C-alpha cells in the first residue's frame, strides 16, 4: 500500500520573519536593518506599550490606514514587552552601529569641508571601524560609504533571528501589516527557526509540485514539528495542477495581480516582480497560487525593492524553480542603497544577474533589457530598473512605477531599441511621503519644509501619454494599482473608485483610447495574448 503524499495546502501562508517581524530589505540587509530596528521597530513597540488600547483601536481605523500603529490586542501587551526585551538584547550591536553611524555622519558633515579626510579615520567610533570608507563627492560633500560585504561577515547580518511562520490564511486582511506589526504565535501556526539561505527550505517548497510523505516533511522541518497534528491542517492530498507550456506564435502574458506578470515565449518563462498569495480559507478573489505556476521560471525580474515588488516570501518559495534572479544594480554611496544582489545571495540564490542600464540577456529570438526607471523613490538614489522584454518583433516595457520627468529618457529608449508596442505602467499620482518606509535612513537634522513636495509617485495622465508617444506604443496596460486584496498587508486596503489614483487611471485610459491605442486597467488574473 503506497504512502499518502502531501503538499502545502493552498490556504497555507509561509511568512519569513526576522525576530517576529516580516522580512523585507529593511529588516534583512545589515545597515538598513540596524537603522530600522533602532529608529523604527524599538520605538514603535515602546509607544505601543504606553497605550496598547489606542494602538489596537487606531490600527483598525480605515481613516488612519498607513499610520504607525501596532495592530495587537491589549491583552497581549505582555508578549510585546517580552519581544521588545528580546530585541534589545539580541540586536544590541545593531543599535550601537546605528547610533554610531547617525552621530558620526552628523559630525562629519560639520567637520569635513574639503580638507583631507585621512586624519578623520582616527575619530571613527568603534562600531564603524574597518567597515566604512570616508569620501567626498566632487563638490566636497562628505559621506560615509558602508562596506556592505564586510558588514554581512561582521555579525550585523543575523540569520539566527530568521524563521518561517506557517499559518492557515483566514482572509487577505488577516496578515499583520508588514511595517508596523510583528507576528505573535497563534493556534494552528508553526514557527520554524531556519536561516533563509538553508537548502531545507527548498525541500519543503518542492512539495508544491512534488508531494511527499508526511515523514519527509517532518524530517525537513525537524524539531519545529513534534506532532503530526501540527502539520496536517497545513497540508493537502490534492495533486498539484499540471502546467501546460504556452505554444502560441506570439508571447502570452499572464497578469497575476498588482505588478506581477508571467511572460511565456518559445519555452522561456519570465516572472516580473513576483508577489504570489495563498488562497484564504474564507474564500476571496480568484488568484493563481504556487502549484499553478510553471515548474521552471527561467528569469525572475525585480524592478525595485519596495516590498510590493520584491517579496521575500515569494522569492523563497520559488527559489528552487528560478534559473536566474535579475536585480537592478546599486551604487552603494548611500547607506540605504543596499545591494539587492547581496541580499539575494543571503536568501540562498546562487545565480543572480545584476544588470546596469541597457545591459541585456539574450532570449530565443528575443532579448531581456534593463532600461531606466525614474520616479517612485522621492529623489532617493536607490537601485531600480525597468525592463523591456523583446519577443520576436514585439517589445514589452514593464515600467513599474516610472514617471516621465525627462522626455529624453524615453526618446533615447526608442532610438536604442526601436518601437515598444506594449507598455505596462502605473498611475500613482499621489504617492506616499518619500520617508514613509525609509525614515530610519534619514538623519534627524534636516529641513523638512523643503521635503514636503517629495513623493513616491508614478506618472500622471500627461506624463503617461508622453511615455506612450515617445516609445511608439500601441497598447497600454495600467497595472500595479494596489487593487488586489492580497496586497493589503503591504500597501493597505484597495483604494476606492473615486480615489485620486483611480480617477487619474480613468483619465489616462480614456485619453489613450481617444488617440487610438488599446488601453486596459488590469485587475486580478488576466491572460493577454500578444501578436508575434
Coordinates of C-alpha atoms in Angstrom, one line a residue:
X1 CA 0.0 0.0 0.0
X2 CA 1.5 3.3 -1.1
X3 CA 2.1 6.1 1.4
X4 CA -0.1 9.2 1.3
X5 CA 1.6 12.1 -0.4
X6 CA 1.2 15.7 0.8
X7 CA 1.9 19.2 -0.4
X8 CA 1.3 22.5 1.3
X9 CA -2.4 23.4 1.2
X10 CA -3.5 26.3 -1.0
X11 CA -4.5 28.2 2.2
X12 CA -1.1 27.8 3.8
X13 CA 0.8 31.0 4.0
X14 CA 4.6 30.9 4.8
X15 CA 5.8 34.2 6.2
X16 CA 9.6 34.8 6.5
X17 CA 10.3 36.6 9.8
X18 CA 13.2 38.3 11.4
X19 CA 12.6 38.0 15.2
X20 CA 8.9 38.1 14.6
X21 CA 8.8 40.9 12.1
X22 CA 8.1 40.4 8.4
X23 CA 11.3 40.0 6.4
X24 CA 11.9 42.7 3.8
X25 CA 15.0 44.5 2.8
X26 CA 14.8 46.9 5.8
X27 CA 14.9 44.0 8.2
X28 CA 17.5 41.8 6.4
X29 CA 20.2 44.0 4.8
X30 CA 22.7 44.8 7.6
X31 CA 22.9 48.6 7.6
X32 CA 19.2 49.3 6.9
X33 CA 18.2 46.7 9.4
X34 CA 20.4 48.3 12.1
X35 CA 18.9 51.7 11.5
X36 CA 15.4 50.3 11.2
X37 CA 15.5 48.4 14.5
X38 CA 16.9 51.4 16.3
X39 CA 14.8 54.1 14.9
X40 CA 11.6 52.4 13.9
X41 CA 10.8 49.0 15.4
X42 CA 12.0 49.5 19.0
X43 CA 10.4 53.0 19.3
X44 CA 7.2 51.6 17.8
X45 CA 6.9 48.8 20.3
X46 CA 7.7 51.2 23.2
X47 CA 4.9 53.5 22.0
X48 CA 2.5 50.6 21.8
X49 CA 3.3 49.6 25.4
X50 CA 2.5 53.1 26.6
X51 CA -1.1 52.8 25.2
X52 CA -2.0 49.3 23.8
X53 CA -5.7 50.2 23.6
X54 CA -5.1 53.2 21.4
X55 CA -2.8 51.3 19.0
X56 CA -5.2 48.4 18.7
X57 CA -8.1 50.8 18.0
X58 CA -6.2 53.0 15.6
X59 CA -4.8 50.1 13.6
X60 CA -8.4 49.1 12.7
X61 CA -9.5 52.6 11.7
X62 CA -9.6 52.8 7.8
X63 CA -9.2 56.6 8.1
X64 CA -5.8 56.1 9.7
X65 CA -4.6 53.5 7.2
X66 CA -0.8 53.9 6.6
X67 CA -0.2 55.1 10.2
X68 CA 2.3 53.7 12.5
X69 CA 0.1 51.7 14.8
X70 CA 0.7 48.2 16.2
X71 CA -2.3 46.0 15.5
X72 CA -2.1 43.8 18.5
X73 CA -4.8 43.3 21.1
X74 CA -4.1 45.0 24.5
X75 CA -4.4 41.7 26.4
X76 CA -1.3 40.5 24.6
X77 CA 0.9 43.5 25.6
X78 CA 2.9 41.2 27.9
X79 CA 4.1 39.3 24.8
X80 CA 5.0 42.6 23.1
X81 CA 7.0 43.6 26.1
X82 CA 8.9 40.3 26.0
X83 CA 9.6 40.7 22.3
X84 CA 10.9 44.2 22.9
X85 CA 13.3 42.9 25.6
X86 CA 14.5 40.1 23.3
X87 CA 15.2 42.5 20.5
X88 CA 17.1 44.9 22.8
X89 CA 19.3 42.0 23.9
X90 CA 19.9 40.2 20.6
X91 CA 20.3 43.3 18.4
X92 CA 22.3 45.5 20.8
X93 CA 25.2 45.5 18.3
X94 CA 22.9 46.7 15.5
X95 CA 21.6 49.5 17.8
X96 CA 25.2 50.6 18.6
X97 CA 26.1 50.6 14.9
X98 CA 23.1 52.7 14.1
X99 CA 23.8 55.2 16.9
X100 CA 27.5 55.4 15.9
X101 CA 26.6 55.9 12.3
X102 CA 24.0 58.6 13.0
X103 CA 26.3 60.6 15.3
X104 CA 29.4 60.3 13.2
X105 CA 27.6 61.3 9.9
X106 CA 26.3 64.5 11.6
X107 CA 29.8 65.3 12.9
X108 CA 31.4 64.6 9.6
X109 CA 29.2 67.0 7.7
X110 CA 30.1 69.8 10.1
X111 CA 33.8 68.9 10.2
X112 CA 34.8 68.0 6.6
X113 CA 34.8 71.0 4.3
X114 CA 37.2 69.8 1.6
X115 CA 40.4 69.1 3.5
X116 CA 41.9 65.6 3.6
X117 CA 39.8 63.0 5.3
X118 CA 42.7 60.9 6.3
X119 CA 43.0 62.3 9.9
X120 CA 39.3 61.8 10.5
X121 CA 39.6 58.0 10.5
X122 CA 41.0 58.3 14.0
X123 CA 37.7 59.8 15.0
X124 CA 35.7 56.8 13.8
X125 CA 33.6 55.2 16.6
X126 CA 34.5 51.6 17.3
X127 CA 31.3 50.1 15.7
X128 CA 32.3 51.7 12.4
X129 CA 36.0 50.8 12.3
X130 CA 37.1 48.6 9.5
X131 CA 33.6 48.8 7.9
X132 CA 33.5 52.2 6.2
X133 CA 35.3 54.4 3.8
X134 CA 35.2 58.2 4.2
X135 CA 34.7 60.0 0.9
X136 CA 33.8 63.3 -0.8
X137 CA 31.6 63.9 -3.9
X138 CA 33.0 66.3 -6.5
X139 CA 31.7 69.4 -4.7
X140 CA 33.3 68.3 -1.4
X141 CA 30.2 67.0 0.4
X142 CA 31.4 64.2 2.7
X143 CA 29.7 60.9 3.2
X144 CA 30.3 57.5 4.8
X145 CA 30.4 54.6 2.4
X146 CA 29.5 51.3 4.1
X147 CA 31.4 48.2 3.1
X148 CA 28.4 46.0 2.8
X149 CA 30.2 42.8 2.2
X150 CA 32.2 43.3 5.4
X151 CA 29.0 44.0 7.3
X152 CA 27.5 40.7 6.2
X153 CA 30.5 39.0 7.7
X154 CA 30.9 41.1 10.8
X155 CA 27.8 39.8 12.6
X156 CA 25.3 42.5 11.6
X157 CA 23.6 40.0 9.3
X158 CA 21.6 37.8 11.7
X159 CA 20.4 34.6 10.2
X160 CA 20.0 33.2 13.7
X161 CA 17.0 35.5 14.1
X162 CA 15.3 34.3 10.9
X163 CA 12.3 31.9 10.8
X164 CA 9.4 30.8 8.7
X165 CA 5.9 31.1 10.1
X166 CA 3.5 28.5 8.6
X167 CA -0.1 29.6 9.2
X168 CA -3.6 29.0 7.7
X169 CA -4.5 32.2 5.9
X170 CA -8.1 33.0 7.1
X171 CA -8.5 36.1 4.9
X172 CA -6.4 38.6 3.0
X173 CA -6.9 41.1 5.7
X174 CA -5.8 38.8 8.5
X175 CA -2.0 39.1 8.0
X176 CA -0.2 41.6 10.3
X177 CA 0.8 44.8 8.5
X178 CA 4.3 44.4 7.2
X179 CA 5.7 47.7 8.5
X180 CA 4.1 48.1 11.9
X181 CA 3.0 44.8 13.5
X182 CA 5.1 41.7 14.4
X183 CA 3.7 38.2 14.3
X184 CA 2.7 36.7 17.6
X185 CA 2.1 33.0 17.8
X186 CA -1.5 31.9 17.2
X187 CA -3.1 28.4 17.5
X188 CA -2.6 26.3 14.3
X189 CA 0.7 28.0 13.4
X190 CA 4.2 26.6 13.3
X191 CA 7.4 28.7 13.7
X192 CA 10.3 27.1 12.0
X193 CA 13.6 28.6 13.1
X194 CA 15.7 28.3 9.9
X195 CA 18.0 30.7 8.1
X196 CA 16.6 31.9 4.8
X197 CA 19.7 30.6 3.0
X198 CA 19.1 27.0 4.1
X199 CA 18.6 24.4 1.4
X200 CA 16.0 22.7 3.6
X201 CA 13.6 25.5 2.7
X202 CA 13.6 24.5 -0.9
X203 CA 13.0 20.8 0.1
X204 CA 9.8 21.9 1.8
X205 CA 8.7 24.1 -1.1
X206 CA 9.5 21.4 -3.7
X207 CA 6.3 19.7 -2.4
X208 CA 4.2 22.4 -4.1
X209 CA 4.8 20.4 -7.3
X210 CA 6.1 17.1 -6.0
X211 CA 4.1 15.9 -3.0
X212 CA 6.0 13.8 -0.4
X213 CA 5.1 11.5 2.5
X214 CA 4.5 13.1 5.9
X215 CA 7.7 11.6 7.3
X216 CA 9.7 13.5 4.7
X217 CA 8.1 16.8 5.8
X218 CA 8.8 16.1 9.4
X219 CA 12.4 15.3 8.7
X220 CA 12.8 18.5 6.7
X221 CA 11.4 20.7 9.5
X222 CA 13.0 18.9 12.4
X223 CA 12.2 20.0 15.9
X224 CA 9.7 22.6 14.7
X225 CA 7.1 19.7 14.3
X226 CA 6.7 17.5 17.3
X227 CA 3.3 16.0 16.4
X228 CA 1.6 15.2 13.0
X229 CA -1.4 17.1 14.2
X230 CA 0.5 20.3 14.0
X231 CA 1.4 19.8 10.3
X232 CA -1.7 18.0 8.8
X233 CA -4.0 21.1 8.8
X234 CA -1.5 22.9 6.7
X235 CA -1.3 20.1 4.1
X236 CA -3.4 18.7 1.4
X237 CA -3.6 15.4 -0.5
X238 CA -4.9 17.1 -3.6
X239 CA -2.5 16.8 -6.5
X240 CA -0.8 19.9 -7.9
X241 CA -2.0 21.4 -11.1
X242 CA -0.4 20.3 -14.3
X243 CA 1.3 23.2 -16.1
X244 CA 0.7 23.4 -19.9
X245 CA 3.5 25.3 -21.7
X246 CA 2.4 28.1 -23.9
X247 CA 3.0 27.3 -27.6
X248 CA 1.3 30.2 -29.4
X249 CA 3.0 32.1 -32.2
X250 CA 3.2 35.2 -30.0
X251 CA 4.0 35.8 -26.4
X252 CA 1.5 35.2 -23.6
X253 CA 1.5 37.5 -20.6
X254 CA -0.3 36.1 -17.6
X255 CA -1.1 39.0 -15.3
X256 CA -1.1 37.6 -11.8
X257 CA -2.0 40.8 -9.9
X258 CA -0.5 44.2 -8.9
X259 CA 2.9 44.3 -10.7
X260 CA 3.4 40.6 -11.1
X261 CA 3.3 39.2 -14.7
X262 CA 4.4 35.9 -16.2
X263 CA 5.8 36.2 -19.8
X264 CA 5.8 33.0 -21.8
X265 CA 7.7 32.8 -25.1
X266 CA 9.2 29.9 -27.0
X267 CA 9.6 27.8 -24.0
X268 CA 11.1 30.6 -21.8
X269 CA 9.3 31.8 -18.7
X270 CA 9.9 35.3 -17.2
X271 CA 8.3 36.3 -13.9
X272 CA 8.2 40.1 -13.3
X273 CA 8.1 41.4 -9.7
X274 CA 6.9 38.1 -8.2
X275 CA 4.2 38.6 -5.4
X276 CA 2.1 35.4 -5.1
X277 CA -0.5 34.7 -2.4
X278 CA -2.0 31.7 -0.7
X279 CA -5.8 31.3 -1.0
X280 CA -7.7 32.3 2.2
X281 CA -9.9 29.7 3.9
X282 CA -12.7 32.2 3.8
X283 CA -12.6 32.5 0.0
X284 CA -12.0 35.8 -1.7
X285 CA -10.8 37.0 -5.1
X286 CA -9.6 34.3 -7.5
X287 CA -5.8 34.0 -7.9
X288 CA -3.1 31.7 -9.1
X289 CA -1.0 30.2 -6.4
X290 CA 2.3 28.5 -6.2
X291 CA 1.5 25.0 -7.5
X292 CA -0.2 26.5 -10.6
X293 CA 3.0 28.3 -11.8
X294 CA 5.5 26.8 -14.2
X295 CA 7.8 24.2 -12.8
X296 CA 10.7 26.2 -14.2
X297 CA 11.0 30.0 -14.1
X298 CA 13.9 30.9 -16.3
X299 CA 14.2 34.6 -15.2
X300 CA 12.6 36.4 -12.2
X301 CA 12.9 40.2 -12.6
X302 CA 12.9 42.7 -9.7
X303 CA 12.3 46.3 -10.7
X304 CA 13.0 47.8 -7.2
X305 CA 13.0 46.9 -3.5
X306 CA 9.6 48.2 -2.4
X307 CA 8.0 45.1 -0.8
X308 CA 5.1 45.1 -3.3
X309 CA 7.7 44.3 -5.9
X310 CA 10.5 42.5 -4.0
X311 CA 8.6 40.0 -1.8
X312 CA 10.9 37.7 0.2
X313 CA 8.2 35.2 0.9
X314 CA 7.5 34.6 -2.8
X315 CA 11.2 34.5 -3.7
X316 CA 12.0 31.9 -1.1
X317 CA 9.0 29.8 -2.1
X318 CA 10.1 29.8 -5.8
X319 CA 13.9 29.8 -5.2
X320 CA 14.4 26.2 -6.4
X321 CA 12.4 26.9 -9.6
X322 CA 14.2 30.2 -10.6
X323 CA 17.0 29.8 -13.1
X324 CA 18.3 33.4 -12.9
X325 CA 17.2 36.2 -10.5
X326 CA 17.7 39.5 -12.2
X327 CA 18.1 42.6 -10.0
X328 CA 19.0 46.3 -10.5
X329 CA 22.5 47.5 -9.8
X330 CA 23.1 49.6 -6.7
X331 CA 25.7 52.3 -6.4
X332 CA 26.4 51.9 -2.7
X333 CA 27.1 55.5 -1.9
X334 CA 24.0 56.0 0.3
X335 CA 23.6 53.9 3.5
X336 CA 20.2 52.7 2.3
X337 CA 21.3 51.9 -1.3
X338 CA 22.0 48.3 -0.3
X339 CA 22.9 45.6 -2.8
X340 CA 19.9 43.5 -4.0
X341 CA 22.4 41.1 -5.3
X342 CA 24.0 40.6 -1.9
X343 CA 20.5 40.3 -0.3
X344 CA 19.6 37.6 -2.9
X345 CA 22.8 35.6 -2.0
X346 CA 21.8 35.9 1.7
X347 CA 18.4 34.3 0.7
X348 CA 20.2 31.3 -0.8
X349 CA 20.1 32.3 -4.5
X350 CA 23.2 31.2 -6.4
X351 CA 22.5 32.7 -9.9
X352 CA 21.9 36.4 -9.6
X353 CA 22.3 38.8 -12.5
X354 CA 22.8 42.5 -11.6
X355 CA 22.0 44.5 -14.7
X356 CA 23.1 48.1 -15.3
X357 CA 21.2 50.4 -17.7
X358 CA 20.9 48.9 -21.2
X359 CA 22.7 45.7 -20.3
X360 CA 20.8 42.7 -21.7
X361 CA 20.3 39.0 -21.7
X362 CA 19.7 37.1 -25.0
X363 CA 16.5 35.0 -25.3
X364 CA 15.4 32.7 -28.2
X365 CA 14.5 35.2 -30.9
X366 CA 14.4 37.9 -28.2
X367 CA 16.1 39.8 -25.5
X368 CA 15.7 41.0 -21.9
X369 CA 17.0 44.6 -21.4
X370 CA 17.4 46.7 -18.3
X371 CA 16.2 50.3 -19.0
X372 CA 15.9 53.5 -16.9
X373 CA 13.3 53.9 -14.2
X374 CA 12.7 57.4 -12.8
X375 CA 10.2 58.0 -10.0
X376 CA 8.7 56.3 -7.0
X377 CA 11.7 56.9 -4.8
X378 CA 11.2 60.6 -3.8
X379 CA 14.6 61.5 -5.4
X380 CA 16.5 59.0 -3.3
X381 CA 19.1 57.2 -5.4
X382 CA 18.4 53.5 -4.6
X383 CA 18.7 50.6 -7.0
X384 CA 15.9 50.4 -9.5
X385 CA 15.3 49.3 -13.1
X386 CA 12.5 48.9 -15.6
X387 CA 12.7 46.1 -18.2
X388 CA 12.0 45.7 -21.9
X389 CA 11.3 42.1 -23.0
X390 CA 11.7 41.6 -26.7
X391 CA 9.9 38.6 -28.2
X392 CA 10.5 38.4 -31.9
X393 CA 9.3 41.8 -33.3
X394 CA 7.1 42.5 -30.2
X395 CA 8.6 44.6 -27.4
X396 CA 7.0 45.0 -23.9
X397 CA 8.0 47.6 -21.4
X398 CA 7.4 46.8 -17.7
X399 CA 7.7 50.3 -16.4
X400 CA 6.7 49.6 -12.8
X401 CA 6.1 53.0 -11.1
X402 CA 8.0 55.1 -13.6
X403 CA 7.2 58.7 -14.2
X404 CA 8.1 60.9 -17.1
X405 CA 10.1 63.8 -15.8
X406 CA 12.6 63.8 -18.7
X407 CA 11.3 63.2 -22.2
X408 CA 14.8 62.4 -23.4
X409 CA 14.9 59.2 -21.3
X410 CA 12.1 57.6 -23.5
X411 CA 13.3 59.3 -26.7
X412 CA 16.7 57.6 -26.2
X413 CA 14.9 54.3 -25.4
X414 CA 13.1 54.4 -28.7
X415 CA 16.3 55.3 -30.5
X416 CA 18.2 52.5 -28.8
X417 CA 15.6 49.7 -29.0
X418 CA 13.1 50.7 -31.7
X419 CA 9.3 50.9 -31.1
X420 CA 8.0 49.4 -27.9
X421 CA 4.5 48.3 -28.7
X422 CA 3.2 47.3 -25.3
X423 CA 3.6 49.3 -22.0
X424 CA 2.7 48.2 -18.5
X425 CA 2.5 51.3 -16.4
X426 CA 1.3 52.6 -13.0
X427 CA -0.6 55.8 -12.3
X428 CA 0.1 56.5 -8.7
X429 CA -0.1 60.3 -8.8
X430 CA -0.1 61.0 -5.0
X431 CA 2.4 58.6 -3.6
X432 CA 3.5 58.2 -0.1
X433 CA 5.9 60.7 1.5
X434 CA 9.4 59.9 0.5
X435 CA 10.2 58.9 4.1
X436 CA 7.2 56.6 4.6
X437 CA 9.2 53.4 4.8
X438 CA 12.6 55.0 4.9
X439 CA 12.5 57.4 7.8
X440 CA 15.1 55.4 9.7
X441 CA 17.7 56.1 7.0
X442 CA 17.5 59.9 7.4
X443 CA 19.4 62.0 9.9
X444 CA 17.4 63.8 12.5
X445 CA 18.6 67.3 11.5
X446 CA 17.2 68.4 8.1
X447 CA 14.8 70.9 6.7
X448 CA 11.5 69.0 6.4
X449 CA 9.8 72.0 4.9
X450 CA 11.9 71.6 1.7
X451 CA 10.9 67.9 1.6
X452 CA 7.1 68.4 1.6
X453 CA 6.7 68.0 -2.2
X454 CA 8.8 64.8 -2.5
X455 CA 6.5 61.9 -3.1
X456 CA 7.0 58.3 -4.1
X457 CA 4.7 58.7 -7.2
X458 CA 4.4 57.4 -10.7
X459 CA 3.2 59.2 -13.9
X460 CA 0.1 61.3 -14.2
X461 CA -2.0 61.3 -17.3
X462 CA 0.1 63.8 -19.2
X463 CA 3.3 62.1 -18.3
X464 CA 1.9 58.7 -19.1
X465 CA 0.7 59.8 -22.5
X466 CA 4.2 61.2 -23.3
X467 CA 5.8 57.9 -22.4
X468 CA 3.4 56.1 -24.8
X469 CA 4.0 58.6 -27.6
X470 CA 7.8 58.6 -27.2
X471 CA 8.3 54.8 -27.2
X472 CA 5.8 54.3 -30.1
X473 CA 3.3 52.2 -28.0
X474 CA 0.0 50.9 -29.4
X475 CA -1.1 49.1 -26.2
X476 CA -1.3 50.3 -22.6
X477 CA -1.9 48.1 -19.6
X478 CA -2.4 50.1 -16.4
X479 CA -1.2 47.9 -13.6
X480 CA 0.4 48.0 -10.1
X481 CA -2.6 49.9 -8.7
X482 CA -2.8 48.1 -5.4
X483 CA -6.3 46.7 -6.2
X484 CA -5.9 43.1 -5.3
X485 CA -6.8 42.2 -1.7
X486 CA -3.8 40.1 -1.1
X487 CA -1.6 43.3 -1.2
X488 CA -3.4 44.7 1.9
X489 CA -0.8 43.7 4.4
X490 CA 1.8 45.6 2.3
X491 CA 0.1 48.7 1.0
X492 CA -3.2 48.8 2.8
X493 CA -6.8 48.3 1.7
X494 CA -7.6 48.6 -2.0
X495 CA -8.4 52.2 -2.9
X496 CA -12.0 53.3 -3.6
X497 CA -13.1 54.0 -7.2
X498 CA -13.2 57.8 -6.5
X499 CA -9.6 57.8 -5.1
X500 CA -7.2 60.2 -7.0
X501 CA -5.1 57.4 -8.4
X502 CA -8.2 55.7 -9.8
X503 CA -9.6 58.9 -11.3
X504 CA -6.2 59.5 -12.9
X505 CA -6.2 56.0 -14.2
X506 CA -9.6 56.5 -15.8
X507 CA -8.4 59.7 -17.5
X508 CA -5.2 58.1 -18.8
X509 CA -7.2 55.2 -20.3
X510 CA -9.8 57.5 -21.9
X511 CA -7.1 59.7 -23.4
X512 CA -5.1 56.8 -24.7
X513 CA -8.2 55.3 -26.3
X514 CA -9.1 58.6 -27.9
X515 CA -5.6 58.5 -29.5
X516 CA -6.4 55.1 -31.0
X517 CA -4.4 53.0 -28.5
X518 CA -5.7 49.8 -26.9
X519 CA -5.9 50.6 -23.1
X520 CA -7.0 48.5 -20.2
X521 CA -6.6 48.6 -16.4
X522 CA -5.6 45.1 -15.2
X523 CA -7.2 43.6 -12.1
X524 CA -6.9 40.0 -10.9
X525 CA -5.7 37.1 -13.1
X526 CA -5.8 38.0 -16.8
X527 CA -4.3 36.3 -19.8
X528 CA -3.0 38.6 -22.6
X529 CA -2.0 37.0 -25.9
X530 CA 0.1 39.4 -28.0
X531 CA 1.0 39.4 -31.7
X532 CA 4.1 37.7 -32.8

